[in-house]
PDB file of C-alpha atoms in Angstrom:
ATOM      1  CA  MET A 155     -46.457   9.664 -31.648  1.00 87.00           C
ATOM      2  CA  ARG A 156     -48.209   8.822 -34.883  1.00 92.00           C
ATOM      3  CA  SER A 157     -47.083   7.640 -38.264  1.00 93.00           C
ATOM      4  CA  MET A 158     -48.535   9.381 -41.320  1.00 95.00           C
ATOM      5  CA  THR A 159     -49.347   6.064 -42.999  1.00 95.00           C
ATOM      6  CA  GLY A 160     -52.745   4.522 -42.405  1.00 96.00           C
ATOM      7  CA  TYR A 161     -56.099   3.362 -43.735  1.00 97.00           C
ATOM      8  CA  GLY A 162     -59.642   3.658 -42.447  1.00 97.00           C
ATOM      9  CA  ARG A 163     -63.112   2.769 -43.706  1.00 97.00           C
ATOM     10  CA  GLY A 164     -66.555   3.705 -42.470  1.00 97.00           C
ATOM     11  CA  SER A 165     -70.106   3.158 -43.694  1.00 97.00           C
ATOM     12  CA  ALA A 166     -73.506   4.529 -42.726  1.00 96.00           C
ATOM     13  CA  GLN A 167     -77.119   4.100 -43.829  1.00 94.00           C
ATOM     14  CA  ILE A 168     -79.802   6.599 -42.889  1.00 92.00           C
ATOM     15  CA  ASP A 169     -83.331   6.853 -44.265  1.00 89.00           C
ATOM     16  CA  GLY A 170     -82.662   4.981 -47.504  1.00 89.00           C
ATOM     17  CA  ARG A 171     -79.310   6.633 -48.190  1.00 91.00           C
ATOM     18  CA  GLN A 172     -76.012   4.730 -48.042  1.00 95.00           C
ATOM     19  CA  MET A 173     -72.454   6.082 -47.932  1.00 96.00           C
ATOM     20  CA  THR A 174     -69.010   4.547 -47.593  1.00 97.00           C
ATOM     21  CA  VAL A 175     -65.920   6.637 -46.815  1.00 97.00           C
ATOM     22  CA  GLU A 176     -62.390   5.286 -47.242  1.00 98.00           C
ATOM     23  CA  LEU A 177     -59.307   7.205 -46.110  1.00 98.00           C
ATOM     24  CA  LYS A 178     -55.758   6.354 -47.130  1.00 98.00           C
ATOM     25  CA  SER A 179     -52.849   8.462 -45.897  1.00 97.00           C
ATOM     26  CA  VAL A 180     -49.111   8.638 -46.597  1.00 96.00           C
ATOM     27  CA  ASN A 181     -46.382  11.068 -45.573  1.00 93.00           C
ATOM     28  CA  HIS A 182     -46.460  14.723 -46.619  1.00 93.00           C
ATOM     29  CA  ARG A 183     -45.028  17.938 -45.176  1.00 89.00           C
ATOM     30  CA  PHE A 184     -48.504  19.383 -44.674  1.00 92.00           C
ATOM     31  CA  LEU A 185     -52.101  18.154 -44.563  1.00 95.00           C
ATOM     32  CA  ASP A 186     -52.916  17.557 -48.227  1.00 96.00           C
ATOM     33  CA  ILE A 187     -56.316  16.101 -49.203  1.00 97.00           C
ATOM     34  CA  ALA A 188     -57.349  14.583 -52.545  1.00 97.00           C
ATOM     35  CA  PHE A 189     -60.943  13.597 -53.326  1.00 96.00           C
ATOM     36  CA  ARG A 190     -62.354  10.691 -55.300  1.00 95.00           C
ATOM     37  CA  MET A 191     -66.141  10.972 -55.227  1.00 94.00           C
ATOM     38  CA  PRO A 192     -69.179  11.705 -57.426  1.00 91.00           C
ATOM     39  CA  ARG A 193     -69.348  15.286 -58.674  1.00 89.00           C
ATOM     40  CA  SER A 194     -72.837  15.554 -57.205  1.00 87.00           C
ATOM     41  CA  LEU A 195     -71.247  15.340 -53.740  1.00 92.00           C
ATOM     42  CA  SER A 196     -68.666  18.079 -54.293  1.00 93.00           C
ATOM     43  CA  PHE A 197     -70.526  20.268 -51.790  1.00 93.00           C
ATOM     44  CA  LEU A 198     -69.192  17.907 -49.064  1.00 95.00           C
ATOM     45  CA  GLU A 199     -65.526  18.789 -49.648  1.00 96.00           C
ATOM     46  CA  GLU A 200     -65.421  21.544 -47.040  1.00 95.00           C
ATOM     47  CA  ASP A 201     -67.037  19.279 -44.433  1.00 96.00           C
ATOM     48  CA  VAL A 202     -64.446  16.575 -45.134  1.00 97.00           C
ATOM     49  CA  ARG A 203     -61.553  19.056 -44.913  1.00 96.00           C
ATOM     50  CA  ARG A 204     -62.865  20.336 -41.594  1.00 96.00           C
ATOM     51  CA  ALA A 205     -63.276  16.828 -40.149  1.00 96.00           C
ATOM     52  CA  LEU A 206     -59.765  15.775 -41.189  1.00 97.00           C
ATOM     53  CA  GLY A 207     -58.183  19.057 -40.117  1.00 96.00           C
ATOM     54  CA  GLU A 208     -59.589  18.702 -36.598  1.00 95.00           C
ATOM     55  CA  ARG A 209     -57.868  15.345 -36.031  1.00 94.00           C
ATOM     56  CA  LEU A 210     -54.874  15.224 -38.393  1.00 95.00           C
ATOM     57  CA  SER A 211     -51.981  17.657 -38.675  1.00 93.00           C
ATOM     58  CA  ARG A 212     -49.899  16.240 -41.546  1.00 93.00           C
ATOM     59  CA  GLY A 213     -50.032  13.706 -44.357  1.00 95.00           C
ATOM     60  CA  HIS A 214     -51.428  13.266 -47.841  1.00 97.00           C
ATOM     61  CA  VAL A 215     -54.925  11.786 -47.502  1.00 97.00           C
ATOM     62  CA  ASP A 216     -56.892  10.238 -50.372  1.00 98.00           C
ATOM     63  CA  VAL A 217     -60.617  10.380 -49.661  1.00 97.00           C
ATOM     64  CA  TYR A 218     -62.844   7.900 -51.487  1.00 97.00           C
ATOM     65  CA  ILE A 219     -66.615   8.350 -51.122  1.00 97.00           C
ATOM     66  CA  SER A 220     -69.279   6.104 -52.643  1.00 96.00           C
ATOM     67  CA  TYR A 221     -72.969   6.966 -52.296  1.00 92.00           C
ATOM     68  CA  GLN A 222     -76.347   5.460 -53.102  1.00 89.00           C
ATOM     69  CA  ASN A 223     -79.791   6.919 -52.725  1.00 87.00           C
ATOM     70  CA  LEU A 224     -82.264   4.033 -52.547  1.00 81.00           C
ATOM     71  CA  ARG A 225     -85.337   6.092 -51.650  1.00 77.00           C
ATOM     72  CA  GLU A 226     -88.410   5.823 -53.859  1.00 75.00           C
ATOM     73  CA  ASP A 227     -88.346   9.556 -54.505  1.00 75.00           C
ATOM     74  CA  ALA A 228     -84.690   9.527 -55.547  1.00 70.00           C
ATOM     75  CA  ARG A 229     -85.477   9.265 -59.269  1.00 73.00           C
ATOM     76  CA  THR A 230     -88.232  10.305 -61.641  1.00 80.00           C
ATOM     77  CA  VAL A 231     -88.962   8.675 -65.010  1.00 79.00           C
ATOM     78  CA  LEU A 232     -89.867  11.309 -67.598  1.00 84.00           C
ATOM     79  CA  VAL A 233     -91.444  10.996 -71.051  1.00 89.00           C
ATOM     80  CA  ASP A 234     -90.406  13.391 -73.792  1.00 89.00           C
ATOM     81  CA  PRO A 235     -93.697  14.080 -75.680  1.00 91.00           C
ATOM     82  CA  ALA A 236     -91.986  15.759 -78.610  1.00 92.00           C
ATOM     83  CA  MET A 237     -89.556  12.855 -79.077  1.00 91.00           C
ATOM     84  CA  LEU A 238     -92.421  10.344 -78.759  1.00 88.00           C
ATOM     85  CA  SER A 239     -94.460  12.215 -81.387  1.00 91.00           C
ATOM     86  CA  ALA A 240     -91.483  12.345 -83.736  1.00 91.00           C
ATOM     87  CA  HIS A 241     -90.870   8.614 -83.400  1.00 89.00           C
ATOM     88  CA  LYS A 242     -94.594   7.892 -83.951  1.00 88.00           C
ATOM     89  CA  LYS A 243     -94.671   9.967 -87.134  1.00 90.00           C
ATOM     90  CA  ALA A 244     -91.560   8.209 -88.389  1.00 90.00           C
ATOM     91  CA  LEU A 245     -93.094   4.783 -87.743  1.00 87.00           C
ATOM     92  CA  GLU A 246     -96.313   5.775 -89.537  1.00 86.00           C
ATOM     93  CA  GLU A 247     -94.269   6.947 -92.524  1.00 87.00           C
ATOM     94  CA  ILE A 248     -92.363   3.660 -92.566  1.00 89.00           C
ATOM     95  CA  ALA A 249     -95.652   1.717 -92.511  1.00 88.00           C
ATOM     96  CA  ARG A 250     -97.070   3.821 -95.332  1.00 86.00           C
ATOM     97  CA  LEU A 251     -94.016   3.443 -97.520  1.00 88.00           C
ATOM     98  CA  SER A 252     -93.562  -0.262 -96.882  1.00 89.00           C
ATOM     99  CA  GLY A 253     -97.180  -1.286 -96.689  1.00 85.00           C
ATOM    100  CA  ALA A 254     -96.422  -2.997 -93.395  1.00 85.00           C
ATOM    101  CA  ARG A 255     -98.907  -3.079 -90.579  1.00 85.00           C
ATOM    102  CA  LEU A 256     -98.292  -0.546 -87.810  1.00 84.00           C
ATOM    103  CA  ASP A 257     -98.696  -2.449 -84.567  1.00 85.00           C
ATOM    104  CA  VAL A 258     -96.541  -0.917 -81.812  1.00 85.00           C
ATOM    105  CA  THR A 259     -97.044  -1.344 -78.052  1.00 88.00           C
ATOM    106  CA  ALA A 260     -96.427   1.265 -75.403  1.00 88.00           C
ATOM    107  CA  LEU A 261     -93.480  -0.802 -74.115  1.00 88.00           C
ATOM    108  CA  GLU A 262     -91.880  -0.773 -77.547  1.00 86.00           C
ATOM    109  CA  LEU A 263     -92.400   2.962 -77.847  1.00 85.00           C
ATOM    110  CA  SER A 264     -90.758   3.493 -74.437  1.00 87.00           C
ATOM    111  CA  GLN A 265     -87.620   1.729 -75.680  1.00 87.00           C
ATOM    112  CA  LEU A 266     -87.117   4.105 -78.584  1.00 86.00           C
ATOM    113  CA  ALA A 267     -84.158   6.470 -78.251  1.00 88.00           C
ATOM    114  CA  ASP A 268     -84.632   9.424 -75.877  1.00 86.00           C
ATOM    115  CA  VAL A 269     -88.365   8.851 -75.389  1.00 85.00           C
ATOM    116  CA  VAL A 270     -87.926   7.943 -71.732  1.00 85.00           C
ATOM    117  CA  SER A 271     -85.250   9.340 -69.381  1.00 84.00           C
ATOM    118  CA  VAL A 272     -84.462   8.923 -65.696  1.00 77.00           C
ATOM    119  CA  GLN A 273     -83.884  12.119 -63.751  1.00 74.00           C
ATOM    120  CA  GLU A 274     -82.143  12.139 -60.383  1.00 76.00           C
ATOM    121  CA  ALA A 275     -83.995  14.069 -57.728  1.00 70.00           C
ATOM    122  CA  GLU A 276     -82.175  16.989 -56.141  1.00 77.00           C
ATOM    123  CA  GLU A 277     -80.372  15.782 -53.030  1.00 79.00           C
ATOM    124  CA  ASP A 278     -81.253  16.911 -49.532  1.00 84.00           C
ATOM    125  CA  ARG A 279     -77.868  18.413 -48.672  1.00 90.00           C
ATOM    126  CA  GLU A 280     -78.445  18.437 -44.940  1.00 92.00           C
ATOM    127  CA  ALA A 281     -79.396  14.759 -44.953  1.00 91.00           C
ATOM    128  CA  VAL A 282     -76.335  13.834 -47.038  1.00 93.00           C
ATOM    129  CA  ALA A 283     -74.046  15.917 -44.801  1.00 95.00           C
ATOM    130  CA  ALA A 284     -75.409  14.096 -41.738  1.00 95.00           C
ATOM    131  CA  LEU A 285     -74.757  10.789 -43.503  1.00 95.00           C
ATOM    132  CA  LEU A 286     -71.178  11.889 -44.203  1.00 96.00           C
ATOM    133  CA  ARG A 287     -70.576  12.684 -40.535  1.00 96.00           C
ATOM    134  CA  ALA A 288     -71.835   9.247 -39.566  1.00 97.00           C
ATOM    135  CA  ALA A 289     -69.608   7.498 -42.140  1.00 97.00           C
ATOM    136  CA  ILE A 290     -66.418   9.514 -41.764  1.00 97.00           C
ATOM    137  CA  GLU A 291     -66.172   9.182 -37.976  1.00 97.00           C
ATOM    138  CA  PRO A 292     -65.388   5.416 -37.925  1.00 97.00           C
ATOM    139  CA  ALA A 293     -63.113   5.850 -40.969  1.00 97.00           C
ATOM    140  CA  LEU A 294     -61.116   8.542 -39.174  1.00 97.00           C
ATOM    141  CA  SER A 295     -60.953   6.536 -35.953  1.00 97.00           C
ATOM    142  CA  GLU A 296     -59.640   3.490 -37.794  1.00 97.00           C
ATOM    143  CA  LEU A 297     -57.108   5.594 -39.710  1.00 97.00           C
ATOM    144  CA  ILE A 298     -55.809   7.243 -36.540  1.00 96.00           C
ATOM    145  CA  ALA A 299     -55.638   3.921 -34.686  1.00 96.00           C
ATOM    146  CA  MET A 300     -53.442   2.497 -37.459  1.00 96.00           C
ATOM    147  CA  ARG A 301     -51.236   5.593 -37.465  1.00 95.00           C
ATOM    148  CA  GLU A 302     -50.850   5.321 -33.692  1.00 94.00           C
ATOM    149  CA  ARG A 303     -49.902   1.632 -33.845  1.00 94.00           C
ATOM    150  CA  GLU A 304     -47.204   2.396 -36.399  1.00 93.00           C
ATOM    151  CA  GLY A 305     -46.169   5.393 -34.331  1.00 92.00           C
ATOM    152  CA  VAL A 306     -45.466   3.209 -31.279  1.00 92.00           C
ATOM    153  CA  ALA A 307     -43.093   1.039 -33.293  1.00 92.00           C
ATOM    154  CA  MET A 308     -41.435   4.101 -34.836  1.00 92.00           C
ATOM    155  CA  ALA A 309     -40.974   5.752 -31.433  1.00 93.00           C
ATOM    156  CA  ALA A 310     -39.243   2.628 -30.114  1.00 93.00           C
ATOM    157  CA  ASP A 311     -36.894   2.569 -33.100  1.00 93.00           C
ATOM    158  CA  LEU A 312     -36.121   6.280 -32.794  1.00 94.00           C
ATOM    159  CA  ALA A 313     -35.450   5.859 -29.076  1.00 94.00           C
ATOM    160  CA  ARG A 314     -32.974   3.053 -29.805  1.00 93.00           C
ATOM    161  CA  ARG A 315     -31.158   5.249 -32.285  1.00 93.00           C
ATOM    162  CA  GLY A 316     -31.087   8.080 -29.771  1.00 94.00           C
ATOM    163  CA  GLU A 317     -29.512   5.693 -27.257  1.00 94.00           C
ATOM    164  CA  THR A 318     -26.886   4.658 -29.818  1.00 94.00           C
ATOM    165  CA  ILE A 319     -26.024   8.327 -30.391  1.00 95.00           C
ATOM    166  CA  ALA A 320     -25.821   8.869 -26.622  1.00 95.00           C
ATOM    167  CA  GLN A 321     -23.393   5.950 -26.253  1.00 94.00           C
ATOM    168  CA  ALA A 322     -21.166   7.308 -29.032  1.00 94.00           C
ATOM    169  CA  LEU A 323     -21.273  10.738 -27.407  1.00 93.00           C
ATOM    170  CA  GLU A 324     -20.201   9.242 -24.074  1.00 93.00           C
ATOM    171  CA  ALA A 325     -17.207   7.700 -25.828  1.00 91.00           C
ATOM    172  CA  VAL A 326     -16.357  11.112 -27.315  1.00 89.00           C
ATOM    173  CA  GLU A 327     -16.655  12.797 -23.915  1.00 88.00           C
ATOM    174  CA  ARG A 328     -14.359  10.232 -22.271  1.00 88.00           C
ATOM    175  CA  ARG A 329     -11.829  10.496 -25.055  1.00 85.00           C
ATOM    176  CA  ALA A 330     -11.698  14.296 -25.384  1.00 81.00           C
ATOM    177  CA  PRO A 331      -9.431  15.048 -22.345  1.00 78.00           C
ATOM    178  CA  GLN A 332      -7.002  12.321 -23.398  1.00 76.00           C
ATOM    179  CA  THR A 333      -6.416  13.960 -26.777  1.00 72.00           C
ATOM    180  CA  VAL A 334      -4.844  17.026 -25.142  1.00 59.00           C
ATOM    181  CA  GLU A 335      -2.554  14.891 -22.995  1.00 64.00           C
ATOM    182  CA  GLU A 336      -1.528  12.764 -25.961  1.00 58.00           C
ATOM    183  CA  TYR A 337      -0.903  15.846 -28.107  1.00 52.00           C
ATOM    184  CA  HIS A 338       1.262  17.298 -25.351  1.00 52.00           C
ATOM    185  CA  ALA A 339       3.359  14.137 -25.117  1.00 58.00           C
ATOM    186  CA  LYS A 340       3.740  13.725 -28.883  1.00 64.00           C
ATOM    187  CA  LEU A 341       4.663  17.378 -29.381  1.00 53.00           C
ATOM    188  CA  ARG A 342       7.293  17.151 -26.632  1.00 54.00           C
ATOM    189  CA  GLU A 343       8.829  14.098 -28.296  1.00 60.00           C
ATOM    190  CA  ARG A 344       8.926  15.739 -31.726  1.00 61.00           C
ATOM    191  CA  VAL A 345      10.426  18.994 -30.487  1.00 52.00           C
ATOM    192  CA  ALA A 346      13.023  17.158 -28.422  1.00 53.00           C
ATOM    193  CA  ALA A 347      13.976  14.986 -31.375  1.00 54.00           C
ATOM    194  CA  LEU A 348      14.331  17.984 -33.662  1.00 55.00           C
ATOM    195  CA  LEU A 349      16.223  20.240 -31.300  1.00 53.00           C
ATOM    196  CA  GLU A 350      18.164  17.574 -29.439  1.00 56.00           C
ATOM    197  CA  ALA A 351      18.031  19.981 -26.509  1.00 53.00           C
ATOM    198  CA  PRO A 352      15.831  20.745 -23.513  1.00 61.00           C
ATOM    199  CA  VAL A 353      12.283  21.745 -24.485  1.00 55.00           C
ATOM    200  CA  ASP A 354      11.014  25.253 -23.774  1.00 58.00           C
ATOM    201  CA  GLU A 355       8.141  24.348 -21.477  1.00 64.00           C
ATOM    202  CA  SER A 356       6.417  27.732 -21.737  1.00 70.00           C
ATOM    203  CA  ARG A 357       6.266  27.635 -25.529  1.00 65.00           C
ATOM    204  CA  LEU A 358       5.177  23.996 -25.420  1.00 56.00           C
ATOM    205  CA  ALA A 359       2.393  24.845 -22.977  1.00 63.00           C
ATOM    206  CA  ALA A 360       1.260  27.735 -25.185  1.00 61.00           C
ATOM    207  CA  GLU A 361       1.125  25.490 -28.252  1.00 59.00           C
ATOM    208  CA  VAL A 362      -0.836  22.826 -26.389  1.00 52.00           C
ATOM    209  CA  ALA A 363      -3.237  25.458 -25.027  1.00 59.00           C
ATOM    210  CA  LEU A 364      -3.843  26.783 -28.544  1.00 59.00           C
ATOM    211  CA  MET A 365      -4.533  23.279 -29.851  1.00 60.00           C
ATOM    212  CA  ALA A 366      -6.851  22.549 -26.928  1.00 55.00           C
ATOM    213  CA  ASP A 367      -8.817  25.748 -27.582  1.00 55.00           C
ATOM    214  CA  ARG A 368      -9.192  25.060 -31.296  1.00 67.00           C
ATOM    215  CA  SER A 369     -10.334  21.479 -30.744  1.00 63.00           C
ATOM    216  CA  ASP A 370     -12.509  22.113 -27.685  1.00 77.00           C
ATOM    217  CA  ILE A 371     -15.820  20.309 -28.216  1.00 82.00           C
ATOM    218  CA  SER A 372     -17.261  20.654 -24.713  1.00 84.00           C
ATOM    219  CA  GLU A 373     -20.016  23.010 -25.857  1.00 87.00           C
ATOM    220  CA  GLU A 374     -21.001  20.714 -28.709  1.00 90.00           C
ATOM    221  CA  ILE A 375     -21.108  17.752 -26.318  1.00 91.00           C
ATOM    222  CA  ALA A 376     -23.302  19.675 -23.873  1.00 94.00           C
ATOM    223  CA  ARG A 377     -25.710  20.781 -26.586  1.00 93.00           C
ATOM    224  CA  LEU A 378     -25.928  17.298 -28.082  1.00 94.00           C
ATOM    225  CA  LYS A 379     -26.676  15.870 -24.628  1.00 94.00           C
ATOM    226  CA  SER A 380     -29.502  18.371 -24.296  1.00 95.00           C
ATOM    227  CA  HIS A 381     -30.849  17.428 -27.730  1.00 95.00           C
ATOM    228  CA  ILE A 382     -30.866  13.743 -26.761  1.00 95.00           C
ATOM    229  CA  VAL A 383     -32.927  14.548 -23.653  1.00 95.00           C
ATOM    230  CA  GLN A 384     -35.322  16.613 -25.775  1.00 95.00           C
ATOM    231  CA  LEU A 385     -35.628  13.728 -28.229  1.00 94.00           C
ATOM    232  CA  GLY A 386     -36.843  11.470 -25.427  1.00 93.00           C
ATOM    233  CA  GLU A 387     -39.373  14.081 -24.300  1.00 93.00           C
ATOM    234  CA  LEU A 388     -40.772  14.527 -27.795  1.00 93.00           C
ATOM    235  CA  LEU A 389     -41.043  10.778 -28.354  1.00 91.00           C
ATOM    236  CA  ALA A 390     -43.154  10.538 -25.187  1.00 88.00           C
ATOM    237  CA  SER A 391     -45.453  13.412 -26.221  1.00 87.00           C
ATOM    238  CA  ALA A 392     -49.058  12.735 -27.231  1.00 83.00           C
ATOM    239  CA  GLU A 393     -49.047  15.763 -29.555  1.00 87.00           C
ATOM    240  CA  PRO A 394     -47.917  15.741 -33.210  1.00 90.00           C
ATOM    241  CA  VAL A 395     -44.138  16.239 -33.022  1.00 91.00           C
ATOM    242  CA  GLY A 396     -42.946  15.569 -36.575  1.00 91.00           C
ATOM    243  CA  ARG A 397     -41.963  19.158 -37.375  1.00 91.00           C
ATOM    244  CA  LYS A 398     -40.210  19.656 -34.030  1.00 93.00           C
ATOM    245  CA  LEU A 399     -38.283  16.435 -34.545  1.00 93.00           C
ATOM    246  CA  ASP A 400     -37.267  17.583 -38.026  1.00 92.00           C
ATOM    247  CA  PHE A 401     -35.694  20.726 -36.571  1.00 93.00           C
ATOM    248  CA  LEU A 402     -34.155  18.820 -33.663  1.00 95.00           C
ATOM    249  CA  VAL A 403     -32.423  16.334 -35.956  1.00 94.00           C
ATOM    250  CA  GLN A 404     -30.960  19.242 -37.914  1.00 94.00           C
ATOM    251  CA  GLU A 405     -29.387  20.396 -34.654  1.00 95.00           C
ATOM    252  CA  PHE A 406     -28.133  16.853 -33.981  1.00 95.00           C
ATOM    253  CA  ASN A 407     -26.407  16.883 -37.341  1.00 93.00           C
ATOM    254  CA  ARG A 408     -24.911  20.336 -36.846  1.00 93.00           C
ATOM    255  CA  GLU A 409     -23.276  19.370 -33.528  1.00 93.00           C
ATOM    256  CA  ALA A 410     -21.975  16.051 -34.868  1.00 93.00           C
ATOM    257  CA  ASN A 411     -20.477  17.801 -37.894  1.00 91.00           C
ATOM    258  CA  THR A 412     -18.765  20.365 -35.668  1.00 90.00           C
ATOM    259  CA  ILE A 413     -17.312  17.664 -33.422  1.00 89.00           C
ATOM    260  CA  SER A 414     -15.995  15.834 -36.471  1.00 86.00           C
ATOM    261  CA  SER A 415     -14.461  18.957 -38.020  1.00 83.00           C
ATOM    262  CA  LYS A 416     -12.840  20.237 -34.789  1.00 82.00           C
ATOM    263  CA  SER A 417     -11.256  17.015 -33.662  1.00 79.00           C
ATOM    264  CA  GLN A 418      -8.011  15.685 -35.114  1.00 78.00           C
ATOM    265  CA  ASP A 419      -8.355  12.506 -33.065  1.00 81.00           C
ATOM    266  CA  ILE A 420      -9.157   9.323 -34.995  1.00 86.00           C
ATOM    267  CA  PRO A 421     -11.314   7.641 -32.285  1.00 88.00           C
ATOM    268  CA  ILE A 422     -13.394  10.803 -31.865  1.00 89.00           C
ATOM    269  CA  THR A 423     -13.754  11.160 -35.629  1.00 88.00           C
ATOM    270  CA  ARG A 424     -14.964   7.553 -35.863  1.00 91.00           C
ATOM    271  CA  ALA A 425     -17.462   8.094 -33.047  1.00 92.00           C
ATOM    272  CA  ALA A 426     -18.704  11.257 -34.766  1.00 91.00           C
ATOM    273  CA  LEU A 427     -19.184   9.327 -38.012  1.00 92.00           C
ATOM    274  CA  ASP A 428     -21.158   6.684 -36.096  1.00 93.00           C
ATOM    275  CA  MET A 429     -23.367   9.436 -34.693  1.00 94.00           C
ATOM    276  CA  LYS A 430     -23.894  10.952 -38.120  1.00 94.00           C
ATOM    277  CA  SER A 431     -24.893   7.561 -39.498  1.00 93.00           C
ATOM    278  CA  GLU A 432     -27.540   7.145 -36.801  1.00 94.00           C
ATOM    279  CA  ILE A 433     -28.696  10.744 -37.250  1.00 95.00           C
ATOM    280  CA  GLU A 434     -29.244  10.091 -40.956  1.00 94.00           C
ATOM    281  CA  LYS A 435     -31.334   7.036 -40.075  1.00 92.00           C
ATOM    282  CA  LEU A 436     -33.312   9.211 -37.665  1.00 92.00           C
ATOM    283  CA  ARG A 437     -33.904  11.698 -40.465  1.00 91.00           C
ATOM    284  CA  GLU A 438     -35.190   8.970 -42.784  1.00 91.00           C
ATOM    285  CA  GLN A 439     -37.594   7.625 -40.168  1.00 90.00           C
ATOM    286  CA  LEU A 440     -38.889  11.093 -39.353  1.00 90.00           C
ATOM    287  CA  GLN A 441     -40.169  11.513 -42.912  1.00 89.00           C
ATOM    288  CA  ASN A 442     -43.225   9.505 -41.827  1.00 91.00           C
ATOM    289  CA  VAL A 443     -43.850  11.021 -38.380  1.00 92.00           C
ATOM    290  CA  GLU A 444     -46.942  13.220 -38.043  1.00 91.00           C
TER     291      GLU A 444
END
C-alpha cells in the first residue's frame, strides 16, 4: 500500500546540460499533474506525463524542473548594425551641437541600448529529453519510496481499525440471539400483567417470531465479516487499492447502518455506533491511499 503524499528530487548532467526535477505529491481522486518549468521546455510535458503515469495511479503531483545549458554553443551574441549606426549618428550630432570631442570606444558602443543582444541557441530536443529521463528516474524512485513508507504506517493503522470493527461485530453476534429471548420474556410479563390471565402461547410465539424476523441481522453480520476479510487482503496487496478500499468502506457503512436501524437492543446499537465511528476514521485515512 502507498500513501499519495511524497517528495522526490533528481538531478542529471550530460554534455554540458544540467537539469533538476522535483516532484511533490498530495492526495487526489485521479492522477493530476501540474508543471512549473521554463516555457522553452514545454515540449517535455508529454514525456513527464508518461513517466509518472507508468508508476503512479493517483495523486496531485507538482513537477518542478530547472534547466541550464552551459555549452559554449548555447548562446550567440549578436550586433544590431542598424541600431549601432543610429546610435553613432546620434552621438555625432551631439558632438556637433555641443562642440564636445567625439571619443567613443567599441566597449562603450556595445553598452548602448539594443546594440548587442544574446540569443539562445535552439535546443537539441532529443538531448534534453534524454537528460529529463536521467533526472526524473531518481526523483520518481524517491517519491515512491516515501509514499511506500507512509503506506506501511497507514496500512497498520487501517488494520487496527479493522480489528476494532471485528471485535464490535463479535459482540453484536453474541448479543443478537439473546435479544429474542429477552423480548420473549418481557412480552410474556407485560401480557400477563395486562390480562391477569394465562398467556396465549401461540399468539406470543407469533409475535416473537415477527419481531425476530424484523430485527434479524444475520445477513448483515455475515456480509460485514466478509468485508473485514477483504479489507485484510487489500491491505496486504502490492497493487494500488485506494479506489477498491473506498468502495469497500461504503459497504462497511451500509451494513453498520442497517444493523443499527434494525436492532432495538441498546447494547447492539452501541456496538453499531462504535463500528460506525471506526468506519468514519477508516474513510478519513483512505483519502490519502493511492
